[in-house]
mmCIF file of C-alpha atoms in Angstrom:
data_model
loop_
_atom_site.group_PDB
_atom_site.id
_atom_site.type_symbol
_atom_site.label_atom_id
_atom_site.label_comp_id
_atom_site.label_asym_id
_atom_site.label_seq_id
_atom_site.Cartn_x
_atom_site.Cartn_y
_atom_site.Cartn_z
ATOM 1 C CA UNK A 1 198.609 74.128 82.359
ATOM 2 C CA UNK A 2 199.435 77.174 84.429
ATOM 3 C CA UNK A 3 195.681 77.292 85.256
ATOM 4 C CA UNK A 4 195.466 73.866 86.724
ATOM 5 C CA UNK A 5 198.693 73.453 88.134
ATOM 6 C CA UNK A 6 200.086 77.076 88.283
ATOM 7 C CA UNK A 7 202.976 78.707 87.184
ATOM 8 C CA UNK A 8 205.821 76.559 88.556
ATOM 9 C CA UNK A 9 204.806 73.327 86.478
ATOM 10 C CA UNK A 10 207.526 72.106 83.990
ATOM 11 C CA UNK A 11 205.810 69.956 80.726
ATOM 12 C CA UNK A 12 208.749 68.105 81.644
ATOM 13 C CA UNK A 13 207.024 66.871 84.438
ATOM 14 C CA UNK A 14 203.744 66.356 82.918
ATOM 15 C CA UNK A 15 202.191 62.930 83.276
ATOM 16 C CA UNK A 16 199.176 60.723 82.275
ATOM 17 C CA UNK A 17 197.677 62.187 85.910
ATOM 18 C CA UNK A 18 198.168 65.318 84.780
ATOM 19 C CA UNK A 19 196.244 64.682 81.324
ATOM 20 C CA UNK A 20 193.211 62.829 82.721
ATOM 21 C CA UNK A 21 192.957 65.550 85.410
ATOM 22 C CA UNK A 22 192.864 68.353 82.693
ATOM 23 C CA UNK A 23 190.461 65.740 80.546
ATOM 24 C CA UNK A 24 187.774 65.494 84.046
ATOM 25 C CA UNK A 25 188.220 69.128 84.414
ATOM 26 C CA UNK A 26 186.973 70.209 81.062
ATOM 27 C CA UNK A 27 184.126 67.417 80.783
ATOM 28 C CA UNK A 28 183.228 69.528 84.195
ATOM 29 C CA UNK A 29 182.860 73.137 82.394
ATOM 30 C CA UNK A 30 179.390 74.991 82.386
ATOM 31 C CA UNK A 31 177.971 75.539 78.809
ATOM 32 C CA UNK A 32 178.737 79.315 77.454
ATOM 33 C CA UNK A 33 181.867 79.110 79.562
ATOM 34 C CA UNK A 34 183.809 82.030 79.476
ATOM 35 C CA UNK A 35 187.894 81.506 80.291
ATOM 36 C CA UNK A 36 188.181 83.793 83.286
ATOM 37 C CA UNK A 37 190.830 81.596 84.732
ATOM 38 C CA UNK A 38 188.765 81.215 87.731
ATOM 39 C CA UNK A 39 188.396 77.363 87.805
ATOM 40 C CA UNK A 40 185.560 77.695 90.102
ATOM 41 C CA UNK A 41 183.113 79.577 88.076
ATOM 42 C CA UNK A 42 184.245 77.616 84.740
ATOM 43 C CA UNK A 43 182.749 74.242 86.516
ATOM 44 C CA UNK A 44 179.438 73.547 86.055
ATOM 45 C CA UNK A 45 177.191 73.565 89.454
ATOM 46 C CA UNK A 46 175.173 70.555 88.113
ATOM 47 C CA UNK A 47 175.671 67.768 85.354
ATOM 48 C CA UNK A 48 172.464 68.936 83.554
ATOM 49 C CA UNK A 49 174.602 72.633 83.565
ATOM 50 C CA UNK A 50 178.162 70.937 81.829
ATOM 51 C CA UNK A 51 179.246 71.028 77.977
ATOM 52 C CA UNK A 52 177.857 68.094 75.451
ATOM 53 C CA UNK A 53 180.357 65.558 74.901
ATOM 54 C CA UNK A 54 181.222 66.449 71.649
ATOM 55 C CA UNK A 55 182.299 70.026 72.622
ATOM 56 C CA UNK A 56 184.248 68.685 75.541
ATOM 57 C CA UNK A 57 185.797 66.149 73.429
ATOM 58 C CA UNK A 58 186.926 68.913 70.842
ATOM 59 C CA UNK A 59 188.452 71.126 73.885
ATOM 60 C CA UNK A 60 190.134 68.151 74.800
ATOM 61 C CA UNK A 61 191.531 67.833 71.291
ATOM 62 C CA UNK A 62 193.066 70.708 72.057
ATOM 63 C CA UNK A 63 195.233 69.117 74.448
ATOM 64 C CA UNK A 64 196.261 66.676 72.353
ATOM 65 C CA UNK A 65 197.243 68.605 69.746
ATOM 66 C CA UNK A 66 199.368 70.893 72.360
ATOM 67 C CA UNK A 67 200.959 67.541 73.809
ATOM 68 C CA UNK A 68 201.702 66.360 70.641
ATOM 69 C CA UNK A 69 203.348 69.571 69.466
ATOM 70 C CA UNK A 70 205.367 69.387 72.863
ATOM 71 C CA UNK A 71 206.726 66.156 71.586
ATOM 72 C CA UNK A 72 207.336 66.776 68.005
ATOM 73 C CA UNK A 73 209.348 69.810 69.344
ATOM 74 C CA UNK A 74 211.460 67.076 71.809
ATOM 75 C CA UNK A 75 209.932 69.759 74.693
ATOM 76 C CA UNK A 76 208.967 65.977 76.460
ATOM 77 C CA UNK A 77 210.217 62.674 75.254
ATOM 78 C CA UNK A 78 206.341 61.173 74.830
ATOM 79 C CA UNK A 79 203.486 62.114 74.848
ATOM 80 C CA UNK A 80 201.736 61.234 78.489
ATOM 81 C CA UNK A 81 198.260 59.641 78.479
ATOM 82 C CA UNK A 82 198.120 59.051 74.824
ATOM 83 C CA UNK A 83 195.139 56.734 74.855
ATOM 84 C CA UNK A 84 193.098 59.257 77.279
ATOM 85 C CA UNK A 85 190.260 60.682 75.639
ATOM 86 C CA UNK A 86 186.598 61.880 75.771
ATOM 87 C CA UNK A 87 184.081 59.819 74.252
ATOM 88 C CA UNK A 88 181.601 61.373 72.415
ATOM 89 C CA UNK A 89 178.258 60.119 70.561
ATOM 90 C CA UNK A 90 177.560 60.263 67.491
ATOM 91 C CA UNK A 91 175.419 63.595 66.630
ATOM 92 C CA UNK A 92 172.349 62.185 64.957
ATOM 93 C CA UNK A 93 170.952 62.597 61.903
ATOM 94 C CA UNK A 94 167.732 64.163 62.496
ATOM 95 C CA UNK A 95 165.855 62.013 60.362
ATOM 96 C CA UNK A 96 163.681 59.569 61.807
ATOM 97 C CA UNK A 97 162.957 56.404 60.440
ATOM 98 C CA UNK A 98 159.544 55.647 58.933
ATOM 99 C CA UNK A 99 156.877 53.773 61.108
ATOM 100 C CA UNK A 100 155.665 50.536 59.569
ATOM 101 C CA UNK A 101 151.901 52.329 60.456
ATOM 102 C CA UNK A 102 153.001 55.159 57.815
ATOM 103 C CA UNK A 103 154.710 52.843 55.615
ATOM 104 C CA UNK A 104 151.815 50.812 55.171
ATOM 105 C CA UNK A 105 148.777 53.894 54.438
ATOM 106 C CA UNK A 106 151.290 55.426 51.777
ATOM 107 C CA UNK A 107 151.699 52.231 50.062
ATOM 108 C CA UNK A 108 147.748 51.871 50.241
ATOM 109 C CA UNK A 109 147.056 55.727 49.521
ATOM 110 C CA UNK A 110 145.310 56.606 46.459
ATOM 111 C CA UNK A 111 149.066 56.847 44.154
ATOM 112 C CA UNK A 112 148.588 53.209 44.623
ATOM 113 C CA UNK A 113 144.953 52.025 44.519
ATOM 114 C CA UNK A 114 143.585 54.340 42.222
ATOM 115 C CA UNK A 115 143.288 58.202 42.084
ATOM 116 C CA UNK A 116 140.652 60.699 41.346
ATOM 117 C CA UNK A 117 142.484 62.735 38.714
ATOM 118 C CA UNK A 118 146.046 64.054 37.743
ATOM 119 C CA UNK A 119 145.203 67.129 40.496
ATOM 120 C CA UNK A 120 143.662 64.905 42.990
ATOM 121 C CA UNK A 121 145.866 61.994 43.285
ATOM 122 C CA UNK A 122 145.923 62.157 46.960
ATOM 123 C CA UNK A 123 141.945 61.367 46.523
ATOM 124 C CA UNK A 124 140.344 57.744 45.928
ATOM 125 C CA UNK A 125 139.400 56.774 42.506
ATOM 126 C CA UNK A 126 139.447 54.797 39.818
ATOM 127 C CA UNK A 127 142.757 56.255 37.966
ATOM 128 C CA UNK A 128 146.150 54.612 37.708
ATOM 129 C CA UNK A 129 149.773 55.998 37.013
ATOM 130 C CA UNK A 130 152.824 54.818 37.892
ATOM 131 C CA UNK A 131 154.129 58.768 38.362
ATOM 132 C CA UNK A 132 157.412 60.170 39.358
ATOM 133 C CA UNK A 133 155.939 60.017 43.018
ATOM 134 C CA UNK A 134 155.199 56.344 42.934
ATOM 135 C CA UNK A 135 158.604 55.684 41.209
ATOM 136 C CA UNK A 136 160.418 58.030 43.826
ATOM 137 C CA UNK A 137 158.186 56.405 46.963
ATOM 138 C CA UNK A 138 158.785 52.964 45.269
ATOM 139 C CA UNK A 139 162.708 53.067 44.538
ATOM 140 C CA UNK A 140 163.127 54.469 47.988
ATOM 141 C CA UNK A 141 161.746 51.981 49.715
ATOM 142 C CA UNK A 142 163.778 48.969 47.954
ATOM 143 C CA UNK A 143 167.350 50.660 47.906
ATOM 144 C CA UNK A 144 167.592 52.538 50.210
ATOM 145 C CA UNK A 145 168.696 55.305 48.265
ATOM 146 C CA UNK A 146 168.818 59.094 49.874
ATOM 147 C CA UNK A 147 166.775 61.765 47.822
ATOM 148 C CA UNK A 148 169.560 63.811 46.452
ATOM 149 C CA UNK A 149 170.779 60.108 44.922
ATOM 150 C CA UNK A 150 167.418 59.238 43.453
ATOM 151 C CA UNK A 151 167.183 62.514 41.822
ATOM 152 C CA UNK A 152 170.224 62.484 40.459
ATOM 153 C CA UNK A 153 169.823 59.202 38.671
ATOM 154 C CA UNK A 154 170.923 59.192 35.045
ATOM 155 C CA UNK A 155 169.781 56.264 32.242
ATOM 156 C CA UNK A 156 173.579 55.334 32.952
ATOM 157 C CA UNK A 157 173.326 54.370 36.385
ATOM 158 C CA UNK A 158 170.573 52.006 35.757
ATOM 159 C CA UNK A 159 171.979 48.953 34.330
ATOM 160 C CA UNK A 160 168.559 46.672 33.843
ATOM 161 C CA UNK A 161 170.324 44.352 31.664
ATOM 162 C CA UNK A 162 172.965 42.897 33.727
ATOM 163 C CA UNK A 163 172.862 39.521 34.877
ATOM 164 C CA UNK A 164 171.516 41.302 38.515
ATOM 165 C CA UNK A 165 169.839 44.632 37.706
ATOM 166 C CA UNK A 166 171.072 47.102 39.679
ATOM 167 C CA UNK A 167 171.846 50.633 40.297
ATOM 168 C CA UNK A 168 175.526 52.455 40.064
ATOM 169 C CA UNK A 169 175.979 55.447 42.403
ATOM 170 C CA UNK A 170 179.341 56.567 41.192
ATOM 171 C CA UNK A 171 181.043 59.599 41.760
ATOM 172 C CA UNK A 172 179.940 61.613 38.906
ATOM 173 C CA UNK A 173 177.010 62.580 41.417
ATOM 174 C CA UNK A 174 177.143 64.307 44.368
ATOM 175 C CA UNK A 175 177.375 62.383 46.980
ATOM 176 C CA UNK A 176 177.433 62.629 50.569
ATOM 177 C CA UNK A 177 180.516 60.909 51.283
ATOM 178 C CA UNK A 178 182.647 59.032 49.022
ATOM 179 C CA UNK A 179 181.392 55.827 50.461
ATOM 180 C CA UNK A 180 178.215 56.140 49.212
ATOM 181 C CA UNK A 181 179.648 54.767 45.928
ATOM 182 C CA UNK A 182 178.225 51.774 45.513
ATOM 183 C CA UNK A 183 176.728 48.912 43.831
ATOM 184 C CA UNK A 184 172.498 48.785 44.837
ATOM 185 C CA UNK A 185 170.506 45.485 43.290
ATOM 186 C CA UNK A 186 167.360 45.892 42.428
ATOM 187 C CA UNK A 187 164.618 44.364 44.031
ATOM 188 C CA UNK A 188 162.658 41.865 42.229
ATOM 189 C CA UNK A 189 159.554 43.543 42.869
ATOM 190 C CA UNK A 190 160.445 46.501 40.877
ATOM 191 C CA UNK A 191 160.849 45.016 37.998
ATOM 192 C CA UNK A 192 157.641 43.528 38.394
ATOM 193 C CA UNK A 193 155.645 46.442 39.333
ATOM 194 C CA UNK A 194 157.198 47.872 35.972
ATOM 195 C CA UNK A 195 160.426 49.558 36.800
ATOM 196 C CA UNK A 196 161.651 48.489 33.111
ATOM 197 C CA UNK A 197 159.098 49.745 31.381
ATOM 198 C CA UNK A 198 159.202 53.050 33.488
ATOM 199 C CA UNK A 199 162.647 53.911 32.893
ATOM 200 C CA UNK A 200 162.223 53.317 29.316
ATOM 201 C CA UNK A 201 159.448 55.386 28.910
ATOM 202 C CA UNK A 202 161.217 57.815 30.343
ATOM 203 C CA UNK A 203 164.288 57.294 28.465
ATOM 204 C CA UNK A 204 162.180 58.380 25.247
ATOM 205 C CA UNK A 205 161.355 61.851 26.613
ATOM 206 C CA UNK A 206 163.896 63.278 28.558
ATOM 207 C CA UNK A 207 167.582 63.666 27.682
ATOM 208 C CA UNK A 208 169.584 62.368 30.553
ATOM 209 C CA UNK A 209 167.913 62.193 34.198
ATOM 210 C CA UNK A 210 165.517 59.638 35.229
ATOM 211 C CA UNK A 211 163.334 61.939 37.302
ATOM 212 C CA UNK A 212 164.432 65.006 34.968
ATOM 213 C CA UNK A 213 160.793 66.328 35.697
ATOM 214 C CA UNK A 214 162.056 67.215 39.175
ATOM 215 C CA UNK A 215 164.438 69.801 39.326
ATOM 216 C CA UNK A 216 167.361 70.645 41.329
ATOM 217 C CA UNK A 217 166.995 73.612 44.106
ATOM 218 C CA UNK A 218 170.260 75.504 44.576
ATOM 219 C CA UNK A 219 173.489 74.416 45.108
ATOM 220 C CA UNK A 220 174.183 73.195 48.476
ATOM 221 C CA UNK A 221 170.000 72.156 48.658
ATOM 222 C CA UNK A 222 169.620 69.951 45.189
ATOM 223 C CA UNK A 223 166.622 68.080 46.967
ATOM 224 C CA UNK A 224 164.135 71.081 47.998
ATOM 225 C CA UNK A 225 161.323 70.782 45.514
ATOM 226 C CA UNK A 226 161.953 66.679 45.304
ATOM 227 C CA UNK A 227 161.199 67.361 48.950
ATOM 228 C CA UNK A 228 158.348 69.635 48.680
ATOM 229 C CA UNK A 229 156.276 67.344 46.360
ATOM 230 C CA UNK A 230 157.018 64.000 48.313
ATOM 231 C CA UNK A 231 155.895 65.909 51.851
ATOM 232 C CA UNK A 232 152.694 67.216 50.189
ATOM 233 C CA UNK A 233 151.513 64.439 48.742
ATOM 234 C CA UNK A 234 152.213 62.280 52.365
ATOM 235 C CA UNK A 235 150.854 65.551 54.530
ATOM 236 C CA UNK A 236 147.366 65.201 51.779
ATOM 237 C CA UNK A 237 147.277 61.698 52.803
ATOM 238 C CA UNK A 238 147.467 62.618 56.518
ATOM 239 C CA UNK A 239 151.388 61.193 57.593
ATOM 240 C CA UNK A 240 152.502 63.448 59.947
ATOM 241 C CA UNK A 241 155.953 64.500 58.728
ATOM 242 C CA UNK A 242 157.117 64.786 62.585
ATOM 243 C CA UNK A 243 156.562 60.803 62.841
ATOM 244 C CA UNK A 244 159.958 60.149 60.080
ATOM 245 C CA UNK A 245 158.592 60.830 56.938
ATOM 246 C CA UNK A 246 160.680 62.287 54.358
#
Protein backbone atom coordinates (compact mmCIF):
# COMPACT_ATOMS: atom_id res chain seq x y z
CA UNK A 1 0.00 0.00 0.00
CA UNK A 2 2.41 2.66 1.17
CA UNK A 3 4.51 1.73 -1.91
CA UNK A 4 1.85 2.40 -4.45
CA UNK A 5 0.02 5.02 -2.93
CA UNK A 6 2.42 6.33 -0.17
CA UNK A 7 2.22 6.91 3.27
CA UNK A 8 -0.91 9.06 3.66
CA UNK A 9 -3.38 6.28 2.27
CA UNK A 10 -6.08 5.12 4.80
CA UNK A 11 -7.40 1.15 3.98
CA UNK A 12 -10.38 2.99 4.80
CA UNK A 13 -10.25 4.49 1.63
CA UNK A 14 -9.19 1.60 -0.34
CA UNK A 15 -11.29 0.70 -3.35
CA UNK A 16 -11.75 -1.87 -6.21
CA UNK A 17 -9.34 0.88 -8.25
CA UNK A 18 -7.04 0.59 -5.82
CA UNK A 19 -6.98 -3.42 -5.96
CA UNK A 20 -6.87 -3.83 -9.75
CA UNK A 21 -4.12 -1.15 -9.83
CA UNK A 22 -1.98 -3.16 -7.25
CA UNK A 23 -3.22 -6.53 -9.33
CA UNK A 24 -1.68 -4.69 -13.04
CA UNK A 25 1.23 -3.61 -11.07
CA UNK A 26 2.42 -6.95 -9.91
CA UNK A 27 1.45 -8.90 -13.27
CA UNK A 28 4.09 -5.97 -14.45
CA UNK A 29 7.16 -7.17 -12.10
CA UNK A 30 10.51 -8.45 -13.72
CA UNK A 31 11.30 -12.15 -12.85
CA UNK A 32 13.99 -12.42 -9.79
CA UNK A 33 12.46 -9.20 -8.55
CA UNK A 34 13.95 -7.96 -5.64
CA UNK A 35 11.52 -5.49 -3.27
CA UNK A 36 13.66 -2.37 -3.30
CA UNK A 37 10.59 -0.25 -3.10
CA UNK A 38 11.65 1.41 -6.19
CA UNK A 39 8.55 0.72 -8.41
CA UNK A 40 10.53 1.53 -11.39
CA UNK A 41 13.16 -1.07 -11.32
CA UNK A 42 10.54 -3.80 -9.93
CA UNK A 43 8.61 -3.42 -13.53
CA UNK A 44 9.65 -5.42 -16.09
CA UNK A 45 11.18 -3.42 -19.30
CA UNK A 46 9.49 -5.97 -21.67
CA UNK A 47 6.55 -8.60 -21.42
CA UNK A 48 8.98 -11.45 -22.37
CA UNK A 49 11.06 -9.91 -18.96
CA UNK A 50 7.61 -10.11 -16.39
CA UNK A 51 6.71 -13.00 -13.77
CA UNK A 52 4.63 -16.30 -15.09
CA UNK A 53 1.13 -16.05 -14.26
CA UNK A 54 1.10 -18.39 -11.68
CA UNK A 55 3.71 -16.51 -9.56
CA UNK A 56 1.90 -13.27 -10.13
CA UNK A 57 -1.29 -14.82 -9.28
CA UNK A 58 0.22 -16.17 -5.89
CA UNK A 59 1.67 -12.47 -5.07
CA UNK A 60 -1.63 -11.37 -5.73
CA UNK A 61 -3.00 -13.88 -3.24
CA UNK A 62 -1.24 -12.08 -1.04
CA UNK A 63 -3.44 -9.25 -1.33
CA UNK A 64 -6.27 -11.01 -0.83
CA UNK A 65 -5.41 -12.57 2.05
CA UNK A 66 -4.25 -8.96 3.55
CA UNK A 67 -7.76 -7.49 2.39
CA UNK A 68 -9.50 -10.13 3.81
CA UNK A 69 -7.72 -9.93 7.15
CA UNK A 70 -8.53 -6.07 6.99
CA UNK A 71 -12.12 -7.08 6.97
CA UNK A 72 -12.29 -9.86 9.37
CA UNK A 73 -10.58 -7.32 11.74
CA UNK A 74 -13.71 -4.62 10.80
CA UNK A 75 -10.33 -2.35 9.69
CA UNK A 76 -12.88 -1.81 6.28
CA UNK A 77 -16.46 -2.82 6.12
CA UNK A 78 -15.82 -5.15 2.72
CA UNK A 79 -13.57 -6.27 1.07
CA UNK A 80 -13.03 -3.98 -2.33
CA UNK A 81 -12.62 -5.79 -5.67
CA UNK A 82 -13.46 -9.16 -4.38
CA UNK A 83 -13.92 -10.83 -7.74
CA UNK A 84 -10.46 -9.22 -9.11
CA UNK A 85 -7.98 -11.71 -9.73
CA UNK A 86 -5.08 -13.05 -11.89
CA UNK A 87 -5.73 -15.84 -14.07
CA UNK A 88 -3.35 -18.33 -14.28
CA UNK A 89 -2.92 -21.65 -16.51
CA UNK A 90 -2.78 -24.64 -15.54
CA UNK A 91 1.06 -25.85 -15.06
CA UNK A 92 1.23 -28.91 -17.25
CA UNK A 93 1.96 -32.17 -16.67
CA UNK A 94 5.00 -32.85 -18.53
CA UNK A 95 3.88 -35.90 -20.00
CA UNK A 96 3.05 -35.97 -23.48
CA UNK A 97 0.57 -37.98 -24.95
CA UNK A 98 1.49 -40.95 -27.15
CA UNK A 99 1.48 -40.52 -31.04
CA UNK A 100 -0.83 -42.91 -32.83
CA UNK A 101 2.71 -43.54 -35.12
CA UNK A 102 4.28 -44.94 -31.69
CA UNK A 103 1.19 -46.47 -30.57
CA UNK A 104 0.87 -48.47 -33.50
CA UNK A 105 4.97 -50.00 -33.87
CA UNK A 106 4.71 -50.99 -30.04
CA UNK A 107 1.58 -52.80 -30.53
CA UNK A 108 3.30 -54.47 -33.70
CA UNK A 109 6.87 -54.83 -31.96
CA UNK A 110 8.17 -58.17 -31.40
CA UNK A 111 6.22 -58.48 -27.46
CA UNK A 112 3.40 -58.84 -29.83
CA UNK A 113 4.23 -60.74 -33.05
CA UNK A 114 6.65 -63.02 -31.85
CA UNK A 115 10.08 -62.68 -30.08
CA UNK A 116 13.47 -64.13 -30.44
CA UNK A 117 13.99 -65.32 -26.87
CA UNK A 118 13.20 -64.38 -23.15
CA UNK A 119 16.56 -61.86 -23.51
CA UNK A 120 15.72 -60.69 -26.90
CA UNK A 121 12.14 -59.89 -26.86
CA UNK A 122 12.66 -56.60 -28.42
CA UNK A 123 13.96 -58.89 -31.54
CA UNK A 124 11.61 -60.69 -34.25
CA UNK A 125 10.88 -64.27 -33.85
CA UNK A 126 8.88 -66.92 -33.56
CA UNK A 127 8.24 -66.85 -29.55
CA UNK A 128 5.08 -65.81 -27.75
CA UNK A 129 4.35 -64.59 -24.07
CA UNK A 130 1.88 -62.63 -22.82
CA UNK A 131 4.65 -61.02 -20.11
CA UNK A 132 4.29 -58.46 -17.46
CA UNK A 133 5.31 -55.92 -20.30
CA UNK A 134 2.53 -56.89 -22.63
CA UNK A 135 0.05 -56.98 -19.66
CA UNK A 136 1.42 -53.51 -18.37
CA UNK A 137 1.51 -51.99 -22.26
CA UNK A 138 -1.92 -53.74 -22.75
CA UNK A 139 -3.90 -52.61 -19.48
CA UNK A 140 -2.54 -49.17 -20.06
CA UNK A 141 -3.77 -48.65 -23.11
CA UNK A 142 -7.57 -49.75 -22.30
CA UNK A 143 -7.95 -47.94 -18.81
CA UNK A 144 -6.21 -45.51 -18.76
CA UNK A 145 -4.63 -46.31 -15.67
CA UNK A 146 -1.27 -44.26 -14.44
CA UNK A 147 1.82 -46.57 -13.67
CA UNK A 148 2.00 -46.22 -9.98
CA UNK A 149 -1.95 -47.59 -10.22
CA UNK A 150 -1.15 -50.52 -12.45
CA UNK A 151 1.59 -51.56 -10.24
CA UNK A 152 -0.13 -51.40 -7.39
CA UNK A 153 -2.92 -53.66 -8.49
CA UNK A 154 -3.89 -56.36 -6.02
CA UNK A 155 -6.12 -59.79 -7.03
CA UNK A 156 -8.76 -57.61 -5.02
CA UNK A 157 -9.08 -54.85 -7.27
CA UNK A 158 -9.77 -56.99 -10.18
CA UNK A 159 -13.25 -58.09 -10.00
CA UNK A 160 -13.52 -60.40 -13.43
CA UNK A 161 -16.63 -61.88 -12.28
CA UNK A 162 -18.99 -59.10 -12.01
CA UNK A 163 -21.70 -58.65 -14.29
CA UNK A 164 -19.09 -55.78 -16.07
CA UNK A 165 -15.48 -56.73 -15.28
CA UNK A 166 -13.78 -54.06 -14.05
CA UNK A 167 -11.09 -52.63 -12.01
CA UNK A 168 -11.43 -50.91 -8.29
CA UNK A 169 -8.85 -48.19 -7.55
CA UNK A 170 -9.73 -47.58 -3.96
CA UNK A 171 -7.95 -45.85 -1.46
CA UNK A 172 -5.98 -48.55 0.04
CA UNK A 173 -3.39 -47.51 -2.79
CA UNK A 174 -1.66 -44.58 -3.19
CA UNK A 175 -3.13 -42.47 -5.18
CA UNK A 176 -2.56 -39.25 -6.67
CA UNK A 177 -5.51 -37.50 -5.58
CA UNK A 178 -8.45 -38.83 -3.91
CA UNK A 179 -10.39 -38.61 -7.08
CA UNK A 180 -8.65 -41.08 -8.69
CA UNK A 181 -10.91 -43.55 -6.81
CA UNK A 182 -12.79 -45.01 -9.15
CA UNK A 183 -14.66 -47.60 -10.90
CA UNK A 184 -12.50 -48.62 -14.54
CA UNK A 185 -14.48 -51.38 -16.93
CA UNK A 186 -12.63 -53.49 -18.65
CA UNK A 187 -12.36 -53.54 -22.16
CA UNK A 188 -13.70 -56.39 -24.02
CA UNK A 189 -10.62 -56.95 -25.76
CA UNK A 190 -8.76 -57.86 -22.72
CA UNK A 191 -10.56 -60.44 -21.84
CA UNK A 192 -10.15 -61.75 -25.12
CA UNK A 193 -6.55 -61.38 -25.57
CA UNK A 194 -6.48 -63.42 -22.17
CA UNK A 195 -6.59 -60.99 -19.34
CA UNK A 196 -8.53 -63.86 -17.27
CA UNK A 197 -6.35 -66.33 -17.73
CA UNK A 198 -3.35 -63.92 -16.98
CA UNK A 199 -4.43 -62.77 -13.74
CA UNK A 200 -5.12 -66.20 -12.71
CA UNK A 201 -1.98 -67.49 -13.53
CA UNK A 202 -0.65 -65.06 -11.68
CA UNK A 203 -2.86 -65.42 -8.82
CA UNK A 204 -1.22 -69.03 -8.35
CA UNK A 205 2.32 -67.67 -7.86
CA UNK A 206 2.46 -64.60 -6.18
CA UNK A 207 0.82 -63.66 -2.87
CA UNK A 208 -0.99 -60.43 -3.36
CA UNK A 209 0.11 -58.00 -6.35
CA UNK A 210 -0.74 -58.55 -9.86
CA UNK A 211 2.56 -57.35 -11.28
CA UNK A 212 4.37 -58.45 -7.87
CA UNK A 213 7.43 -59.23 -10.23
CA UNK A 214 7.92 -55.47 -10.46
CA UNK A 215 8.94 -53.87 -7.49
CA UNK A 216 8.39 -50.67 -5.84
CA UNK A 217 11.42 -47.93 -5.91
CA UNK A 218 11.43 -45.77 -2.79
CA UNK A 219 8.92 -44.02 -1.20
CA UNK A 220 7.89 -40.93 -2.84
CA UNK A 221 9.15 -42.80 -6.52
CA UNK A 222 7.08 -46.36 -6.30
CA UNK A 223 7.20 -46.43 -10.25
CA UNK A 224 11.14 -46.17 -11.07
CA UNK A 225 12.04 -49.66 -12.14
CA UNK A 226 8.19 -50.20 -13.62
CA UNK A 227 9.56 -47.22 -15.51
CA UNK A 228 12.92 -48.38 -16.36
CA UNK A 229 11.76 -51.71 -17.95
CA UNK A 230 8.74 -50.16 -19.97
CA UNK A 231 11.33 -47.26 -21.47
CA UNK A 232 13.89 -49.96 -22.41
CA UNK A 233 11.96 -52.18 -24.00
CA UNK A 234 10.16 -49.01 -26.22
CA UNK A 235 13.88 -47.21 -26.59
CA UNK A 236 15.05 -51.25 -28.07
CA UNK A 237 12.22 -50.92 -30.34
CA UNK A 238 13.32 -47.42 -31.46
CA UNK A 239 10.23 -44.94 -29.77
CA UNK A 240 11.84 -42.02 -28.92
CA UNK A 241 10.86 -41.39 -25.30
CA UNK A 242 10.93 -37.43 -26.07
CA UNK A 243 7.84 -38.06 -28.58
CA UNK A 244 5.25 -39.07 -25.13
CA UNK A 245 6.18 -42.35 -24.35
CA UNK A 246 6.08 -43.46 -20.91
Amino acid sequence: IRMLWGDDMLVSDLTADHVREARDYIKSLKRSTQFSGDLKKMRAVSPADRVSAQTASKYFSHVKSFLAWLEEESHIDKVPGPKLKIVAPKKSSGQRKWTPENLEKLFTSPLYTGFHSPGLIHKPGSKKSQNRLYWFFLLGLYTGARQGELLQLEFSHIHLDAEVPHLKITSDLELKTKQSERIIPLHPDLLLFGFDRFVEKRRKKTAKRLFSDISFGPEGNRTVNASKALLRYIQRIGIDPSDGAV
